[in-house]
PDB file of C-alpha atoms in Angstrom:
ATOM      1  CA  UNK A   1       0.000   0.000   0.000  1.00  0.00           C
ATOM      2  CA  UNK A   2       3.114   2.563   0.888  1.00  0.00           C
ATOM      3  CA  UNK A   3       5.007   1.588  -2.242  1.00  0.00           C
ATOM      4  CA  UNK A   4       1.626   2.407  -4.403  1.00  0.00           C
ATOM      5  CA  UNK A   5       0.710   5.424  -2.289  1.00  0.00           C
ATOM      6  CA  UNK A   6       4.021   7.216  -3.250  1.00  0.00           C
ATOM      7  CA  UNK A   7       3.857   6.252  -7.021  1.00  0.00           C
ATOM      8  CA  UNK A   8       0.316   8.087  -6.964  1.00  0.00           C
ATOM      9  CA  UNK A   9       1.653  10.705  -5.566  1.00  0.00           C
ATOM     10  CA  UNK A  10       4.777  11.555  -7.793  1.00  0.00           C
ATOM     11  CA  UNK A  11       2.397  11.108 -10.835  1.00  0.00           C
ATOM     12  CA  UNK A  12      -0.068  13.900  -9.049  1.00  0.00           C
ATOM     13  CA  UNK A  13       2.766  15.866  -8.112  1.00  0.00           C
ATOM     14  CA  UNK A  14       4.328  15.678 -11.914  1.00  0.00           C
ATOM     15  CA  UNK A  15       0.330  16.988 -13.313  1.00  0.00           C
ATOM     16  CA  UNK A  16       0.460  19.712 -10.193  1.00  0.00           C
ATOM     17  CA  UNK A  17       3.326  21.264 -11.461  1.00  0.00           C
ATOM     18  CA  UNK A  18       2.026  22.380 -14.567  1.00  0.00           C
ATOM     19  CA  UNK A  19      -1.857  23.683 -12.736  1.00  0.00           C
ATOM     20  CA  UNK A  20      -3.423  25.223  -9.557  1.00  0.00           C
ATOM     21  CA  UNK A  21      -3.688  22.190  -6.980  1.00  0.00           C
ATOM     22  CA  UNK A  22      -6.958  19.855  -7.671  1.00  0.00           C
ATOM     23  CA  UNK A  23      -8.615  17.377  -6.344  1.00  0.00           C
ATOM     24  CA  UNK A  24      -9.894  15.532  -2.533  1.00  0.00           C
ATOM     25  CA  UNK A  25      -7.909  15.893   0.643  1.00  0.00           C
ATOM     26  CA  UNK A  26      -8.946  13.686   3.623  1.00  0.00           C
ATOM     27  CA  UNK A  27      -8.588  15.069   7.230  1.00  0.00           C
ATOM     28  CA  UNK A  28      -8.915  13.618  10.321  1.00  0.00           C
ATOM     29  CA  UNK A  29      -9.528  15.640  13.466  1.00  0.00           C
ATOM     30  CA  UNK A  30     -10.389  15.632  17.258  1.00  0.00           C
ATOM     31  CA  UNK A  31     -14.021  16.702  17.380  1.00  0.00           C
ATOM     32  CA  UNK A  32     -14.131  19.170  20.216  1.00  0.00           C
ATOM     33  CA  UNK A  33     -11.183  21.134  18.345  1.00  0.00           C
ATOM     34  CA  UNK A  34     -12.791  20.393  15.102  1.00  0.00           C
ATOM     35  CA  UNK A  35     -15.544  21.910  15.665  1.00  0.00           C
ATOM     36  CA  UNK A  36     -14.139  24.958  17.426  1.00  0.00           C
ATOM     37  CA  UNK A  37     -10.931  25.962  15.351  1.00  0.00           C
ATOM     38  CA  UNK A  38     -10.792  23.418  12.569  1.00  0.00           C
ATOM     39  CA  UNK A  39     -14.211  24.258  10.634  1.00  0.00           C
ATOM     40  CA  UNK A  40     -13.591  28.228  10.657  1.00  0.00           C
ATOM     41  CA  UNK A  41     -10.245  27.249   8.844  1.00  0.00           C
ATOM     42  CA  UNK A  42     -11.528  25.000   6.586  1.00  0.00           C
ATOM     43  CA  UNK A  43     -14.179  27.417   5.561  1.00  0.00           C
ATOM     44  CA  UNK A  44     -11.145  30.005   4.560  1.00  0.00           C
ATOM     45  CA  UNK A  45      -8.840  27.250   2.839  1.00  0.00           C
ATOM     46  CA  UNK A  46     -12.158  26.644   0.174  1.00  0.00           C
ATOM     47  CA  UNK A  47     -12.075  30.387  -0.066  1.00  0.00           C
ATOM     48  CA  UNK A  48      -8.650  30.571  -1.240  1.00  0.00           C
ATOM     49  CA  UNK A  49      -8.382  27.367  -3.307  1.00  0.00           C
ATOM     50  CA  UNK A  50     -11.296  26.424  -5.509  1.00  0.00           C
ATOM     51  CA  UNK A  51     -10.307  23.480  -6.833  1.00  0.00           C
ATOM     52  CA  UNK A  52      -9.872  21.676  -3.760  1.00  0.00           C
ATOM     53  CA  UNK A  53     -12.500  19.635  -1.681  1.00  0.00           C
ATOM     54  CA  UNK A  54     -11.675  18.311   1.978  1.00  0.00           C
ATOM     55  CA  UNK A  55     -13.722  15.589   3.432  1.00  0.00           C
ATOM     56  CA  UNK A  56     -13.045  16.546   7.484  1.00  0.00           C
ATOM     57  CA  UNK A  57     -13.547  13.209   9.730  1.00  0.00           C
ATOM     58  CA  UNK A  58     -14.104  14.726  13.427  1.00  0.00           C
ATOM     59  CA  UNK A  59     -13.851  11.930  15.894  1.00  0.00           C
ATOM     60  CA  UNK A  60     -11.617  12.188  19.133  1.00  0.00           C
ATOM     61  CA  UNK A  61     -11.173   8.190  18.272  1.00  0.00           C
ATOM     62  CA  UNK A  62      -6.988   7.655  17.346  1.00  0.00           C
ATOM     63  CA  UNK A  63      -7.853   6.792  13.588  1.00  0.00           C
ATOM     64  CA  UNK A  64      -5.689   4.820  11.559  1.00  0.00           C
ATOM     65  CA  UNK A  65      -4.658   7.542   8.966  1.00  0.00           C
ATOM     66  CA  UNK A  66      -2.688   5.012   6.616  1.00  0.00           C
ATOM     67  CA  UNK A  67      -5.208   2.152   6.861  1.00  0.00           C
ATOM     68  CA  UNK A  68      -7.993   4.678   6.228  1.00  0.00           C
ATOM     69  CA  UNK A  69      -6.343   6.529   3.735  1.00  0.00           C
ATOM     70  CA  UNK A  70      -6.363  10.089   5.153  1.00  0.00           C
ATOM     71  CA  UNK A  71      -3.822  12.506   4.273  1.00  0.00           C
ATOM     72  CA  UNK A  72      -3.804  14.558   7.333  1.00  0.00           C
ATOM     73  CA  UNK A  73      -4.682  14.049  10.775  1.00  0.00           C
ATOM     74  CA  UNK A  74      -4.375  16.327  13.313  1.00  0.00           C
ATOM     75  CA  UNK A  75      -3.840  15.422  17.391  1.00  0.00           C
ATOM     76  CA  UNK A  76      -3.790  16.606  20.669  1.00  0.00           C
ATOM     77  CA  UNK A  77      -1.650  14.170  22.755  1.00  0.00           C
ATOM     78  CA  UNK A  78       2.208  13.304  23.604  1.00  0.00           C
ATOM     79  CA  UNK A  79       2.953  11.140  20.543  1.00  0.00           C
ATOM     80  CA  UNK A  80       4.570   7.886  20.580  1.00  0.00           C
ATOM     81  CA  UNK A  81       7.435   6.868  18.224  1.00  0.00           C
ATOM     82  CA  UNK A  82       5.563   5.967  14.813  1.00  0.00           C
ATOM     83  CA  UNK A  83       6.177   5.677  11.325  1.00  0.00           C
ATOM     84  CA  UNK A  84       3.739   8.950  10.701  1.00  0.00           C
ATOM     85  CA  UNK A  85       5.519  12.044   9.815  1.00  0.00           C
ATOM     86  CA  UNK A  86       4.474  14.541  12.656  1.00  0.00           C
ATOM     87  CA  UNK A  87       4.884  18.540  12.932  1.00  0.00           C
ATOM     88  CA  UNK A  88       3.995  19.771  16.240  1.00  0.00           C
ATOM     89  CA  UNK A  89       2.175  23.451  16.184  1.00  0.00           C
ATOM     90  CA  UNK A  90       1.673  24.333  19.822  1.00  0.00           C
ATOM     91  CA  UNK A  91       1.668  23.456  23.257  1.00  0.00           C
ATOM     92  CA  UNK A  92      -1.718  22.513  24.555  1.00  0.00           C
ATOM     93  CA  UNK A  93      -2.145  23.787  28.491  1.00  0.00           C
ATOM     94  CA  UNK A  94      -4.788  21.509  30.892  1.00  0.00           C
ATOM     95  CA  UNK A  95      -6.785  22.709  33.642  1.00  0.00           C
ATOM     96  CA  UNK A  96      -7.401  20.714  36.870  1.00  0.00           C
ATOM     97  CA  UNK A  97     -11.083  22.953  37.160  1.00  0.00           C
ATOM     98  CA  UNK A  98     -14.179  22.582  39.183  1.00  0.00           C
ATOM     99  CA  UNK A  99     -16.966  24.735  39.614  1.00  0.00           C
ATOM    100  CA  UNK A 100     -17.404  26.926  42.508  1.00  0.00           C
ATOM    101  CA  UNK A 101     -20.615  24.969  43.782  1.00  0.00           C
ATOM    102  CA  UNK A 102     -18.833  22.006  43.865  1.00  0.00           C
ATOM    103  CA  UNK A 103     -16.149  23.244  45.805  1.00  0.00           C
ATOM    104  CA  UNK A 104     -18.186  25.148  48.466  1.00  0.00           C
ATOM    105  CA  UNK A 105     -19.787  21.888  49.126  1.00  0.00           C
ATOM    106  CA  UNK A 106     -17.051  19.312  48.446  1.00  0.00           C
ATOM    107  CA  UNK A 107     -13.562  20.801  49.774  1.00  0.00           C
ATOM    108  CA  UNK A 108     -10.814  22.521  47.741  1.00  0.00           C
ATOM    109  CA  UNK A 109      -7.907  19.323  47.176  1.00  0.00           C
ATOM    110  CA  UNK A 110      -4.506  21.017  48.241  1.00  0.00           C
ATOM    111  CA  UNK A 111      -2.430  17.908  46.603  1.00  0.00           C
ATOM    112  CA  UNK A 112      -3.546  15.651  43.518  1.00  0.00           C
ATOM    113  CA  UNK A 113      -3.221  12.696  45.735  1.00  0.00           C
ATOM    114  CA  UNK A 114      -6.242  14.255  47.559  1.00  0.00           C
ATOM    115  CA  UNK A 115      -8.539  13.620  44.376  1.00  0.00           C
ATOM    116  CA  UNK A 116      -9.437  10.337  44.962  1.00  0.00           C
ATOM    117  CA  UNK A 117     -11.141  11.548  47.776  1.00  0.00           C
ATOM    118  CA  UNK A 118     -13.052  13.295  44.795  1.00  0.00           C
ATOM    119  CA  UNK A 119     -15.725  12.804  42.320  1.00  0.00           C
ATOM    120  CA  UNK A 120     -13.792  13.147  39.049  1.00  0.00           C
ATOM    121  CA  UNK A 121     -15.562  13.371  35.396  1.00  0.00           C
ATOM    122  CA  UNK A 122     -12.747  11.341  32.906  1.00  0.00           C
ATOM    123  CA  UNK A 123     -11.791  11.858  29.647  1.00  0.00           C
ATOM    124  CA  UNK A 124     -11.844   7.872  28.663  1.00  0.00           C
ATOM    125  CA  UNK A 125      -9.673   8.479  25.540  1.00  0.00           C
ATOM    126  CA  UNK A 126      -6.486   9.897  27.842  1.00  0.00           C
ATOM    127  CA  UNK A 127      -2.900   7.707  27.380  1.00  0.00           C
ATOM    128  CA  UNK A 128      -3.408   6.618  30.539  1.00  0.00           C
ATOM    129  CA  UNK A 129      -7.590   7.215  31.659  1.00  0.00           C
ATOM    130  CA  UNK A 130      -6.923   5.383  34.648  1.00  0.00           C
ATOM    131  CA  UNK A 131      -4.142   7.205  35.990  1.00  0.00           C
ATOM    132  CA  UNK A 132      -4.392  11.140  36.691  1.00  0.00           C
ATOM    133  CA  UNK A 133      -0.137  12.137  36.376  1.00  0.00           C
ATOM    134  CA  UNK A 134       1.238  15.930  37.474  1.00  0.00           C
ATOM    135  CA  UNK A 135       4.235  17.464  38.127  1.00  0.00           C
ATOM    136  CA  UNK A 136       5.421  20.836  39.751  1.00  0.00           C
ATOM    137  CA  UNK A 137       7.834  22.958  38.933  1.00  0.00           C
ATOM    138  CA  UNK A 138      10.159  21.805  41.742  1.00  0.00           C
ATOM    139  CA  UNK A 139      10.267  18.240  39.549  1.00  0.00           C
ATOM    140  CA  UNK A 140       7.986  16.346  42.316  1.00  0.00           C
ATOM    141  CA  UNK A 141       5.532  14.096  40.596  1.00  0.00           C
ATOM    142  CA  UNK A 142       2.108  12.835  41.735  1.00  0.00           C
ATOM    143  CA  UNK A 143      -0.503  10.289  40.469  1.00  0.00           C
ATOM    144  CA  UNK A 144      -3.631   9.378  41.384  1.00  0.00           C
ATOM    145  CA  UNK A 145      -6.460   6.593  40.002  1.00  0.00           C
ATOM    146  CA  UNK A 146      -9.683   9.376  39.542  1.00  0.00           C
ATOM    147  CA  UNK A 147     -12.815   7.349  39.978  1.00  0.00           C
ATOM    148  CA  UNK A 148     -16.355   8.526  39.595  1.00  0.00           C
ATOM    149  CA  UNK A 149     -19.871   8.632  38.252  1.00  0.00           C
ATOM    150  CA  UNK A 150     -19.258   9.955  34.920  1.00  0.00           C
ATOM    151  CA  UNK A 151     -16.727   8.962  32.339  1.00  0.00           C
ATOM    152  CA  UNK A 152     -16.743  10.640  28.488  1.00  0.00           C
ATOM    153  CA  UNK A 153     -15.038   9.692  25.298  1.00  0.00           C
ATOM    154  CA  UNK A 154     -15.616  13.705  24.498  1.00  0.00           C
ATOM    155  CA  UNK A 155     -14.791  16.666  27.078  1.00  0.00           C
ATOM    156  CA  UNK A 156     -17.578  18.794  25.758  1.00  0.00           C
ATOM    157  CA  UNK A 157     -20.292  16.493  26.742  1.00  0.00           C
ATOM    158  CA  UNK A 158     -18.509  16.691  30.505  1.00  0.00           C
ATOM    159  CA  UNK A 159     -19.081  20.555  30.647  1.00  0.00           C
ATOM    160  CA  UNK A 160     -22.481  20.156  31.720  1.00  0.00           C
ATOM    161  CA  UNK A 161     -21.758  18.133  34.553  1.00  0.00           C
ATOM    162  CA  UNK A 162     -18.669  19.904  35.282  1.00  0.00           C
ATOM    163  CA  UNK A 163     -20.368  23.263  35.526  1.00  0.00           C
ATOM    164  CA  UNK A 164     -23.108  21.779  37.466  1.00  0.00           C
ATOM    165  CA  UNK A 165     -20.672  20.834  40.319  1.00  0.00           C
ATOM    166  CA  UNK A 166     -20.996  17.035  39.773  1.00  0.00           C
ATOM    167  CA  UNK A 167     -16.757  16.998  40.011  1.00  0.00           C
ATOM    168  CA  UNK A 168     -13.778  17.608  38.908  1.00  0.00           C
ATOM    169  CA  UNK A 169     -11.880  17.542  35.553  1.00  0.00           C
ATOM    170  CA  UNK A 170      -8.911  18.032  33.587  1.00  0.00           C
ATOM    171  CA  UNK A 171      -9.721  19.888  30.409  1.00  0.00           C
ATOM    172  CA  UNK A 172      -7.268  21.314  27.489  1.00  0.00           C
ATOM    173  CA  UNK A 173      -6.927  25.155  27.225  1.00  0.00           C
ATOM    174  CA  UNK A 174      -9.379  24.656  23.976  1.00  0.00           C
ATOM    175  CA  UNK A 175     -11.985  23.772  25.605  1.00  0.00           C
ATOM    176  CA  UNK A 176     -12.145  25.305  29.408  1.00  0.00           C
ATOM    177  CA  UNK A 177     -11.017  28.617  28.684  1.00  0.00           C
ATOM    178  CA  UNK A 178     -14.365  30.330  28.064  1.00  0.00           C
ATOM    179  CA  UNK A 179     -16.024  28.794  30.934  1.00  0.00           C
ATOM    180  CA  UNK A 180     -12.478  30.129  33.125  1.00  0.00           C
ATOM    181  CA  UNK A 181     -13.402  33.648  31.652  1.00  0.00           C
ATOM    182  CA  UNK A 182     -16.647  33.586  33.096  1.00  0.00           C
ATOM    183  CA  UNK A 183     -15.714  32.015  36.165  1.00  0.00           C
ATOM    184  CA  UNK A 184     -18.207  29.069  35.490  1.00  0.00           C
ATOM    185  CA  UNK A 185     -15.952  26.705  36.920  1.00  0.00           C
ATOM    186  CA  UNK A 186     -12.234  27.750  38.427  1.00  0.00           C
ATOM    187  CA  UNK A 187      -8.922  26.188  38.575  1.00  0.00           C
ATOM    188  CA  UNK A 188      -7.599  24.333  41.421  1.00  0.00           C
ATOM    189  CA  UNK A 189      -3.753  22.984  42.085  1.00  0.00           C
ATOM    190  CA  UNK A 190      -2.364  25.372  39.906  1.00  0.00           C
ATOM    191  CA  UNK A 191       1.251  24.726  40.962  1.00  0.00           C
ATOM    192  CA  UNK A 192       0.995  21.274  39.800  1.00  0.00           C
ATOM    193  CA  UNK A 193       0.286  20.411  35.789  1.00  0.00           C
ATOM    194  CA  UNK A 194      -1.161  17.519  33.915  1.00  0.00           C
ATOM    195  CA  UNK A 195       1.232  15.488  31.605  1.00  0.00           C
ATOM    196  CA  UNK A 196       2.147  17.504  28.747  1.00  0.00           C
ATOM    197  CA  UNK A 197       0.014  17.596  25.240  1.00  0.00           C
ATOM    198  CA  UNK A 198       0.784  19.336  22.298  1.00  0.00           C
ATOM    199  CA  UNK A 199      -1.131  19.909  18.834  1.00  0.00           C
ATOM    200  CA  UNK A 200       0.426  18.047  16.321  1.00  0.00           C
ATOM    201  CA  UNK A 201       0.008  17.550  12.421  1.00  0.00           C
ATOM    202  CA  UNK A 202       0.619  13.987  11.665  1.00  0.00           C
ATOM    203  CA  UNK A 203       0.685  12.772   7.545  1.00  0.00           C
ATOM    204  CA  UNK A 204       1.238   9.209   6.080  1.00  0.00           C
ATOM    205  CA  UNK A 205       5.508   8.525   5.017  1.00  0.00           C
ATOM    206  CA  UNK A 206       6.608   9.480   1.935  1.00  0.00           C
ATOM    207  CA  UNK A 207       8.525  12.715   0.768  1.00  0.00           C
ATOM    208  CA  UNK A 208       6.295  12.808  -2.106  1.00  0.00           C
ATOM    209  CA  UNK A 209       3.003  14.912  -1.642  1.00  0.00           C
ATOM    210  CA  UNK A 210       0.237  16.312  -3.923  1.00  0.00           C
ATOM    211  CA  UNK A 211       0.117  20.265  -3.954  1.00  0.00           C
ATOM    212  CA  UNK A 212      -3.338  19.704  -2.624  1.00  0.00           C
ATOM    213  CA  UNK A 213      -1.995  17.975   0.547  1.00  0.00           C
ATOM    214  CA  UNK A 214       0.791  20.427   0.960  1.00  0.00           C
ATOM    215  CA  UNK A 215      -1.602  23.338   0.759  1.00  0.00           C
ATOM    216  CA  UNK A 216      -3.449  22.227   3.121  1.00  0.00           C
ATOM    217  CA  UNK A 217      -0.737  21.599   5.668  1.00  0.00           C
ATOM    218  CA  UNK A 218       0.263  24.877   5.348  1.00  0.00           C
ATOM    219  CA  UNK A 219      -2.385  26.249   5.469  1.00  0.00           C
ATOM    220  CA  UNK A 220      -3.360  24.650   9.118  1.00  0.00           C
ATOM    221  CA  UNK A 221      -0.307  24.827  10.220  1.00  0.00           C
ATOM    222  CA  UNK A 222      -0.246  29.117   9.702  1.00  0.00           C
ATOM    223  CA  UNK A 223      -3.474  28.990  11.447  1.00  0.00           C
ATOM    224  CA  UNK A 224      -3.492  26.765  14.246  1.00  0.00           C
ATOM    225  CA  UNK A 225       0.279  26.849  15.020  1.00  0.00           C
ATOM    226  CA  UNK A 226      -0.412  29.835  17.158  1.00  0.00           C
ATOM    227  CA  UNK A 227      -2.497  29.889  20.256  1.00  0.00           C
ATOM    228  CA  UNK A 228      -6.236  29.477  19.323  1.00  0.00           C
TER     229      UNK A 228
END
């Protein structure tokens, strides 16, 4: 599949030298981002080039991009070695947040080892969903096992709970900062962080790459490389 995947794509990239990039680009993205950052962007890139269509897959699911044959996928997470060719384009910062109610009723944890005296709402598509790591910026690390009544494949659908004061949660940047703004929900143990994430752009090996594909890459990576 490789080997016939990269003689496609020097015979597209021989025709796009000689005409404005053409043709289908598949994209895979988290949906929570997706739908935030990813769409708006998408909606300018078919401004700009006409004769390109992009078929966006939003699922926070780790899809096989190879096996599915996608051209780009983009992910929030610390990446493991793989044969992908990955570009990162920011940090992503996580919140350990609760909302006030919750709080005023529960306790405010002063250590993460004190939140499995907590109700936690989990993200079940974490490295590790069963293990809650931090550090602080003196080195020490913590980890706890989180445990309560509501576990998500999605952090959106946990905002409702979460702002209703049914627990706590560790959310990406992304997602949390609105409800931050409007104090909605608040962060606790702020001298201790969540394992590190980053946005990355990940594409299939191979040198060889349609204009279409490269366009595109660009493209995201100009927008989204920034904070969002």
């Amino acid at each position: 599949r490789a080997i016939l995947a990269e003689g496609q794509a020097a015979e597209e990239a021989a025709r796009d030298e000689a005409s404005e990039p053409v043709g289908l680009v598949r994209l895979a993205v988290p949906m929570s981002f997706g739908l935030r950052h990813v769409g708006p962007v998408v909606a300018d890139f078919l401004c700009e080039y006409s004769g390109i269509s992009i078929d966006v897959h939003l699922s926070d699911a780790k899809v096989d991009l190879i096996g599915e044959g996608f051209d780009i996928g983009l992910r929030i997470a610390s990446l493991p070695d793989s044969s992908l060719r990955a570009r990162k384009l920011r940090d992503v910062k996580t919140h350990i947040v609760a909302a006030p109610s919750y709080l005023e009723r529960m306790g405010i944890p002063r250590h993460p080892a004190e939140l499995g005296e907590h109700e936690c709402l989990r993200y079940s598509l974490l490295t590790t969903p069963e293990l809650w790591r931090f550090t602080n910026a003196k080195g020490e690390e913590a980890a706890v096992r989180p445990h309560g009544r509501l576990r998500a494949n999605n952090s959106d659908v946990m905002l409702y709970s979460l702002r209703s004061g049914h627990g706590i949660a560790v959310v990406p940047d992304f997602i949390i900062d609105a409800d931050l703004a409007s104090a909605a929900v608040v962060p606790i143990l702020e001298e201790w962080r969540p394992q590190p994430v980053a946005l990355h752009l990940v594409t299939p090996p191979g040198k060889i790459r349609p204009r279409r594909v490269t366009a595109l890459i660009e493209f995201l990576a100009e927008r989204l490389g920034s904070a969002v």
